[in-house]
Coordinates of C-alpha atoms in Angstrom, one line a residue:
M14 CA 0.2 -0.3 0.0
D15 CA 1.2 3.0 -1.0
K16 CA 2.3 5.6 1.9
M17 CA 1.7 9.5 1.4
L18 CA 3.7 12.4 2.6
D19 CA 2.9 16.2 2.5
F20 CA 6.5 18.5 3.1
R21 CA 6.0 22.1 3.9
T22 CA 7.5 24.7 3.4
V23 CA 7.1 27.2 6.6
R24 CA 8.8 30.8 7.0
E25 CA 8.0 32.0 10.3
E26 CA 11.5 34.8 11.6
T27 CA 9.9 34.7 15.4
A28 CA 8.5 31.5 16.8
G29 CA 4.8 32.4 16.7
P30 CA 1.1 31.0 15.7
R31 CA 3.2 29.0 12.6
W32 CA 4.9 26.7 14.6
Q33 CA 2.6 26.5 16.9
A34 CA 0.2 25.0 14.5
L35 CA 3.1 22.6 13.6
F36 CA 2.8 21.3 17.5
E37 CA -0.5 20.9 17.3
Y38 CA -0.5 19.1 14.0
H39 CA 2.0 16.5 14.7
W40 CA 2.1 16.2 19.0
P41 CA -0.4 13.7 19.2
A42 CA 1.6 11.3 17.1
Y43 CA 4.9 12.8 19.2
E44 CA 2.8 12.2 22.2
Q45 CA 2.3 8.9 21.8
W46 CA 6.1 8.0 20.6
Y47 CA 6.9 9.6 23.2
L48 CA 4.9 7.8 26.1
S49 CA 5.8 4.5 23.7
E50 CA 8.0 3.1 26.6
G51 CA 5.8 4.5 29.8
E52 CA 6.2 7.8 31.3
R53 CA 8.7 6.3 33.8
E54 CA 11.2 6.0 31.0
R55 CA 11.5 9.8 30.0
P56 CA 13.2 11.8 32.0
G57 CA 11.5 14.6 34.5
Y58 CA 11.1 18.4 33.5
L59 CA 14.2 19.2 35.8
A60 CA 16.0 16.6 34.7
C61 CA 15.6 18.2 31.0
Y62 CA 15.5 21.7 31.9
N63 CA 19.1 21.0 33.5
A64 CA 20.9 19.2 30.8
L65 CA 19.7 21.9 28.4
R66 CA 21.3 24.6 30.9
K67 CA 24.4 22.8 31.2
H68 CA 25.1 21.8 27.8
M69 CA 23.6 24.3 25.5
P70 CA 22.4 27.2 27.9
E71 CA 22.1 29.6 24.8
L72 CA 19.5 27.6 23.7
L73 CA 17.2 28.0 26.7
D74 CA 15.4 31.0 25.8
T75 CA 13.9 29.8 22.5
Y76 CA 13.5 26.5 24.4
R77 CA 11.4 28.3 26.8
T78 CA 9.6 30.2 23.8
L79 CA 8.2 27.2 22.3
C80 CA 7.2 25.5 25.5
Q81 CA 5.2 28.3 26.1
L82 CA 3.7 27.8 22.5
A83 CA 3.0 24.4 22.9
G84 CA 0.6 25.3 25.8
G85 CA 3.5 24.6 28.6
S86 CA 2.7 21.5 29.2
D87 CA 4.7 19.5 31.6
L88 CA 5.1 16.5 28.6
A89 CA 5.3 18.9 26.1
A90 CA 8.3 20.9 27.5
R91 CA 9.8 17.4 29.1
F92 CA 9.3 16.1 24.8
L93 CA 10.7 19.6 23.2
S94 CA 14.2 19.0 25.2
L95 CA 14.9 16.3 22.8
Y96 CA 16.7 14.7 26.4
Q97 CA 16.8 10.8 26.8
P98 CA 14.2 10.9 24.1
P99 CA 13.1 7.4 22.4
A100 CA 15.6 5.7 20.6
Y101 CA 14.9 5.8 16.7
I102 CA 16.9 4.3 13.6
T103 CA 16.9 5.9 10.4
G104 CA 19.0 4.7 6.9
C105 CA 20.7 7.8 5.1
S106 CA 23.6 8.8 3.2
Q107 CA 25.6 12.0 3.1
A108 CA 29.1 13.6 1.3
V109 CA 30.5 16.8 0.6
L110 CA 32.2 17.6 -2.4
A111 CA 35.0 20.6 -1.5
S112 CA 36.8 22.9 -3.8
P113 CA 38.3 26.3 -3.8
A114 CA 35.8 27.4 -6.0
S115 CA 32.5 26.1 -3.8
T116 CA 31.0 23.3 -1.5
V117 CA 27.9 21.2 -1.7
L118 CA 26.3 18.9 1.0
A119 CA 24.6 16.3 -0.4
R120 CA 22.6 13.6 1.4
N121 CA 19.3 11.0 1.3
Y122 CA 17.2 10.8 4.1
D123 CA 16.1 7.2 4.4
Y124 CA 13.2 6.6 6.9
P125 CA 9.7 5.4 7.6
P126 CA 7.6 8.5 5.5
E127 CA 4.8 8.1 7.7
L128 CA 7.3 8.8 10.6
C129 CA 8.4 12.0 9.3
E130 CA 7.1 15.6 9.4
G131 CA 8.1 17.0 5.9
T132 CA 8.6 20.4 7.4
I133 CA 11.3 22.8 6.0
L134 CA 12.1 25.7 8.6
Y135 CA 13.0 29.1 7.9
T136 CA 13.8 30.8 11.2
H137 CA 15.3 33.6 12.8
W138 CA 15.4 32.8 16.3
N139 CA 18.3 34.1 17.3
E140 CA 21.1 36.0 15.7
R141 CA 21.4 33.2 12.5
R142 CA 18.9 32.6 9.9
V143 CA 18.5 29.1 9.8
I144 CA 16.7 27.1 6.8
A145 CA 16.4 23.3 8.1
M146 CA 14.3 19.8 7.9
T147 CA 13.0 19.3 11.1
D148 CA 12.4 16.6 13.2
C149 CA 10.3 16.6 17.1
L150 CA 9.2 20.0 15.8
W151 CA 12.4 22.0 16.0
G152 CA 15.4 19.7 16.1
V153 CA 17.4 19.5 12.9
L154 CA 17.6 16.5 10.2
D155 CA 19.7 18.7 7.7
G156 CA 20.2 22.1 7.5
M157 CA 21.7 25.2 7.0
N158 CA 22.5 28.7 8.5
D159 CA 23.1 32.2 7.2
R160 CA 27.1 32.5 8.3
G161 CA 27.5 29.4 5.8
L162 CA 27.5 26.6 7.7
T163 CA 25.4 23.2 6.7
V164 CA 25.0 19.9 8.6
S165 CA 23.4 16.5 8.0
L166 CA 23.0 13.6 10.8
A167 CA 22.6 9.8 9.9
F168 CA 22.1 6.9 12.4
G169 CA 25.5 5.2 13.2
G170 CA 24.7 2.1 13.1
R171 CA 25.2 0.9 17.0
K172 CA 22.3 -0.7 19.1
T173 CA 23.9 1.1 21.9
V174 CA 21.7 4.1 24.2
G175 CA 22.5 6.3 26.9
Q176 CA 22.9 9.4 28.6
G177 CA 22.6 12.7 26.1
F178 CA 19.8 14.0 24.0
G179 CA 19.1 13.0 20.5
A180 CA 21.2 14.7 17.8
P181 CA 18.5 16.9 16.0
I182 CA 18.6 19.4 18.7
I183 CA 22.6 19.4 19.2
L184 CA 22.2 20.2 15.1
R185 CA 19.6 23.0 15.7
Y186 CA 22.3 24.4 18.4
I187 CA 25.1 24.3 15.8
L188 CA 23.1 26.1 13.2
E189 CA 21.9 28.8 15.8
F190 CA 25.3 29.6 17.3
C191 CA 28.5 28.7 15.2
D192 CA 29.8 30.1 11.7
T193 CA 32.9 27.3 11.3
V194 CA 33.7 23.9 11.2
P195 CA 35.8 24.1 14.1
E196 CA 33.4 26.1 15.9
A197 CA 30.7 22.9 15.3
S198 CA 33.3 20.2 15.8
E199 CA 33.8 21.5 19.6
V200 CA 29.8 21.1 20.4
L201 CA 30.2 17.7 18.9
A202 CA 32.8 16.9 20.9
R203 CA 31.5 18.2 24.2
I204 CA 27.6 17.5 24.5
P205 CA 26.4 13.9 25.5
T206 CA 24.4 11.9 22.9
H207 CA 21.7 9.3 23.7
M208 CA 22.5 6.9 20.6
A209 CA 25.4 7.0 17.6
Y210 CA 25.2 9.2 15.1
N211 CA 27.0 10.2 12.2
I212 CA 26.9 14.3 12.0
T213 CA 29.0 15.6 8.8
V214 CA 29.4 19.3 8.8
A215 CA 30.6 21.6 6.3
D216 CA 31.2 25.3 6.0
A217 CA 31.3 28.4 3.3
A218 CA 35.6 28.0 3.7
G219 CA 35.5 24.5 1.7
R220 CA 36.1 23.1 5.8
Y221 CA 34.1 19.9 6.4
V222 CA 34.4 16.8 9.4
T223 CA 32.2 14.1 9.9
A224 CA 31.9 13.4 13.9
M225 CA 31.6 9.8 15.1
I226 CA 29.3 10.2 18.2
G227 CA 27.5 7.8 20.9
P228 CA 26.7 7.6 24.5
D229 CA 29.9 5.2 25.6
R230 CA 32.7 6.6 24.0
R231 CA 34.8 9.9 23.0
A232 CA 33.3 11.7 19.5
S233 CA 35.6 10.7 16.7
I234 CA 35.7 13.7 14.6
R235 CA 37.7 13.5 11.2
R236 CA 38.2 15.2 8.0
V237 CA 36.1 12.5 6.0
P238 CA 33.8 13.7 3.6
V239 CA 31.6 10.6 3.3
A240 CA 29.3 9.0 6.4
T241 CA 26.5 6.1 5.9
N242 CA 25.2 3.8 8.9
H243 CA 28.3 2.5 10.3
Q244 CA 31.2 4.1 12.7
K245 CA 34.4 2.8 12.1
K246 CA 33.5 -0.7 11.8
I247 CA 30.4 -3.2 11.7
E248 CA 29.1 -3.8 15.2
W249 CA 25.1 -4.5 13.9
Y250 CA 25.1 -7.0 11.5
A251 CA 22.0 -7.4 10.7
H252 CA 21.2 -3.3 10.3
A253 CA 24.0 -3.0 8.1
L254 CA 23.0 -5.9 5.2
A255 CA 19.2 -4.2 5.3
S256 CA 20.5 -0.8 4.8
E257 CA 24.0 -1.9 2.6
T258 CA 25.3 0.7 4.2
L259 CA 29.1 -0.5 3.2
I260 CA 27.8 -0.5 -0.5
R261 CA 26.5 2.9 -0.3
E262 CA 30.0 4.2 1.6
R263 CA 31.9 2.6 -0.8
Q264 CA 29.7 4.3 -4.0
L265 CA 30.2 7.8 -2.3
S266 CA 33.9 7.2 -1.2
I267 CA 34.6 6.6 -5.1
L268 CA 32.5 9.6 -6.3
V269 CA 34.3 12.2 -4.1
D270 CA 37.5 10.6 -4.3
D271 CA 37.4 11.4 -8.3
E272 CA 38.6 14.6 -9.4
A273 CA 36.2 14.3 -12.4
T274 CA 33.4 14.1 -9.9
T275 CA 31.1 17.4 -10.4
E276 CA 28.7 18.4 -8.5
E277 CA 25.8 17.8 -10.7
R278 CA 27.8 14.2 -10.6
L279 CA 27.3 14.2 -7.4
I280 CA 24.1 15.0 -6.7
T281 CA 22.8 12.9 -9.7
A282 CA 24.2 9.9 -8.0
F283 CA 22.1 10.0 -5.2
S284 CA 18.8 9.8 -7.5
A285 CA 20.2 6.1 -8.3
P286 CA 20.4 3.1 -6.7
P287 CA 22.6 2.1 -4.4
L288 CA 22.0 5.6 -2.7
F289 CA 18.7 6.4 -3.6
R290 CA 16.3 3.3 -2.2
H291 CA 12.9 2.1 -2.4
D292 CA 12.6 0.0 0.2
Y293 CA 10.0 1.6 1.9
R294 CA 8.1 -1.7 3.5
R295 CA 10.7 -2.0 6.2
G296 CA 11.4 1.5 6.3
L297 CA 14.4 2.2 4.4
G298 CA 13.5 4.2 1.9
T299 CA 14.4 7.3 0.9
I300 CA 11.8 10.0 1.4
Y301 CA 14.1 13.5 0.1
T302 CA 17.1 14.4 -1.6
A303 CA 18.8 17.5 0.5
V304 CA 21.5 19.4 -1.4
Y305 CA 23.3 22.4 0.4
R306 CA 25.5 24.9 -0.7
P307 CA 26.8 27.4 2.0
A308 CA 29.0 29.6 0.2
S309 CA 25.6 30.8 -2.1
G310 CA 23.3 30.0 0.6
Q311 CA 21.4 27.8 -1.8
A312 CA 19.0 25.2 -0.1
E313 CA 17.7 22.5 -2.8
F314 CA 14.9 19.4 -2.2
H315 CA 15.1 16.7 -4.7
W316 CA 12.1 14.3 -5.6
P317 CA 11.9 12.1 -9.0
G318 CA 10.8 14.7 -11.2
L319 CA 10.9 17.7 -9.1
K320 CA 13.4 20.2 -7.5
L321 CA 12.6 22.8 -4.7
D322 CA 15.4 25.7 -4.4
L323 CA 15.1 27.9 -1.6
T324 CA 17.1 30.7 -0.3
F325 CA 17.5 33.2 3.0
D326 CA 16.2 35.7 0.5
D327 CA 14.0 33.6 -1.1
F328 CA 11.9 31.3 0.8
P329 CA 7.9 30.9 -0.6
E330 CA 6.1 29.1 1.2
E331 CA 4.0 25.7 -1.0
R332 CA 3.1 22.1 -0.2
I333 CA 4.2 18.8 -1.9
T334 CA 2.6 15.7 -1.5
V335 CA 4.5 13.0 -2.5
R336 CA 3.2 9.2 -2.6
Y337 CA 5.9 6.1 -1.7
G338 CA 5.1 2.8 -2.9
T339 CA 6.1 -0.5 -4.3
R340 CA 6.6 1.1 -7.8
G341 CA 8.4 3.6 -6.2
L342 CA 8.2 7.4 -5.5
H343 CA 5.9 9.4 -7.2
V344 CA 5.5 13.8 -6.7
G345 CA 1.7 15.1 -6.7

């Protein structure tokens, strides 16, 4: 059976009624997910607030504003902290092609369509304008700020769960308060995460890193342009096999190592196997392709037969309906 997902571009510089409407629309599903292991498994409000205050204090004003817009309930405030959320698993492939002339970060997001928000949100909550594909209503799956910094996350392929934050709020913090790859690397090295993730970061100066983070070991932050769904070695063989993480990593490595690879060639590769995946039945199909050009402030979102071009100065609000099924992906 086909699955439908509406993607929406939403522009709201200061958090207000549009973000509030998004919260009210998505909250019933998120509340069910947040309580899926029982409420006692989730930390109390004070633990969530104190974790944010300790690790991301600059984000507290924005957090308080969003909690108020969400109605001020205890449960919503705990959820919005993204501290110790339930575990979740994605696919994803991401790569940076850097040259003195320009840098591009491209990624495929592989996930169950029915669990994806589909919101591309333009905000100016703090000093930086941000365009990002959201998760958990203000977290970031991938995105870019107007200082020329871009980020993307992929699941790290390990079952370990521990004390820390969901990566989407760490990526939000980076885009709100960092300008460069070195600044983002410092954040990724110090903020605890509850699961294993591979975070790729690139900036307008052509710098890039991939940070392999997890709750049980120090972050490994290296100048690596490619990430899929394992860290230094395969630890979860069933997931690695199902997601074809090694095949995808090899394909991307060959592409970025080839001096003849242009930005267009890299982006085109994300629309075909093995990078583009049709396994929607198991929740490992490609939902969208995102392309960020940090130097020019351009963000593109691709589906077969459709491309959405966005910039900080040209961000029209629209809706795109995508159908995912056994015969592939269809727009409209």
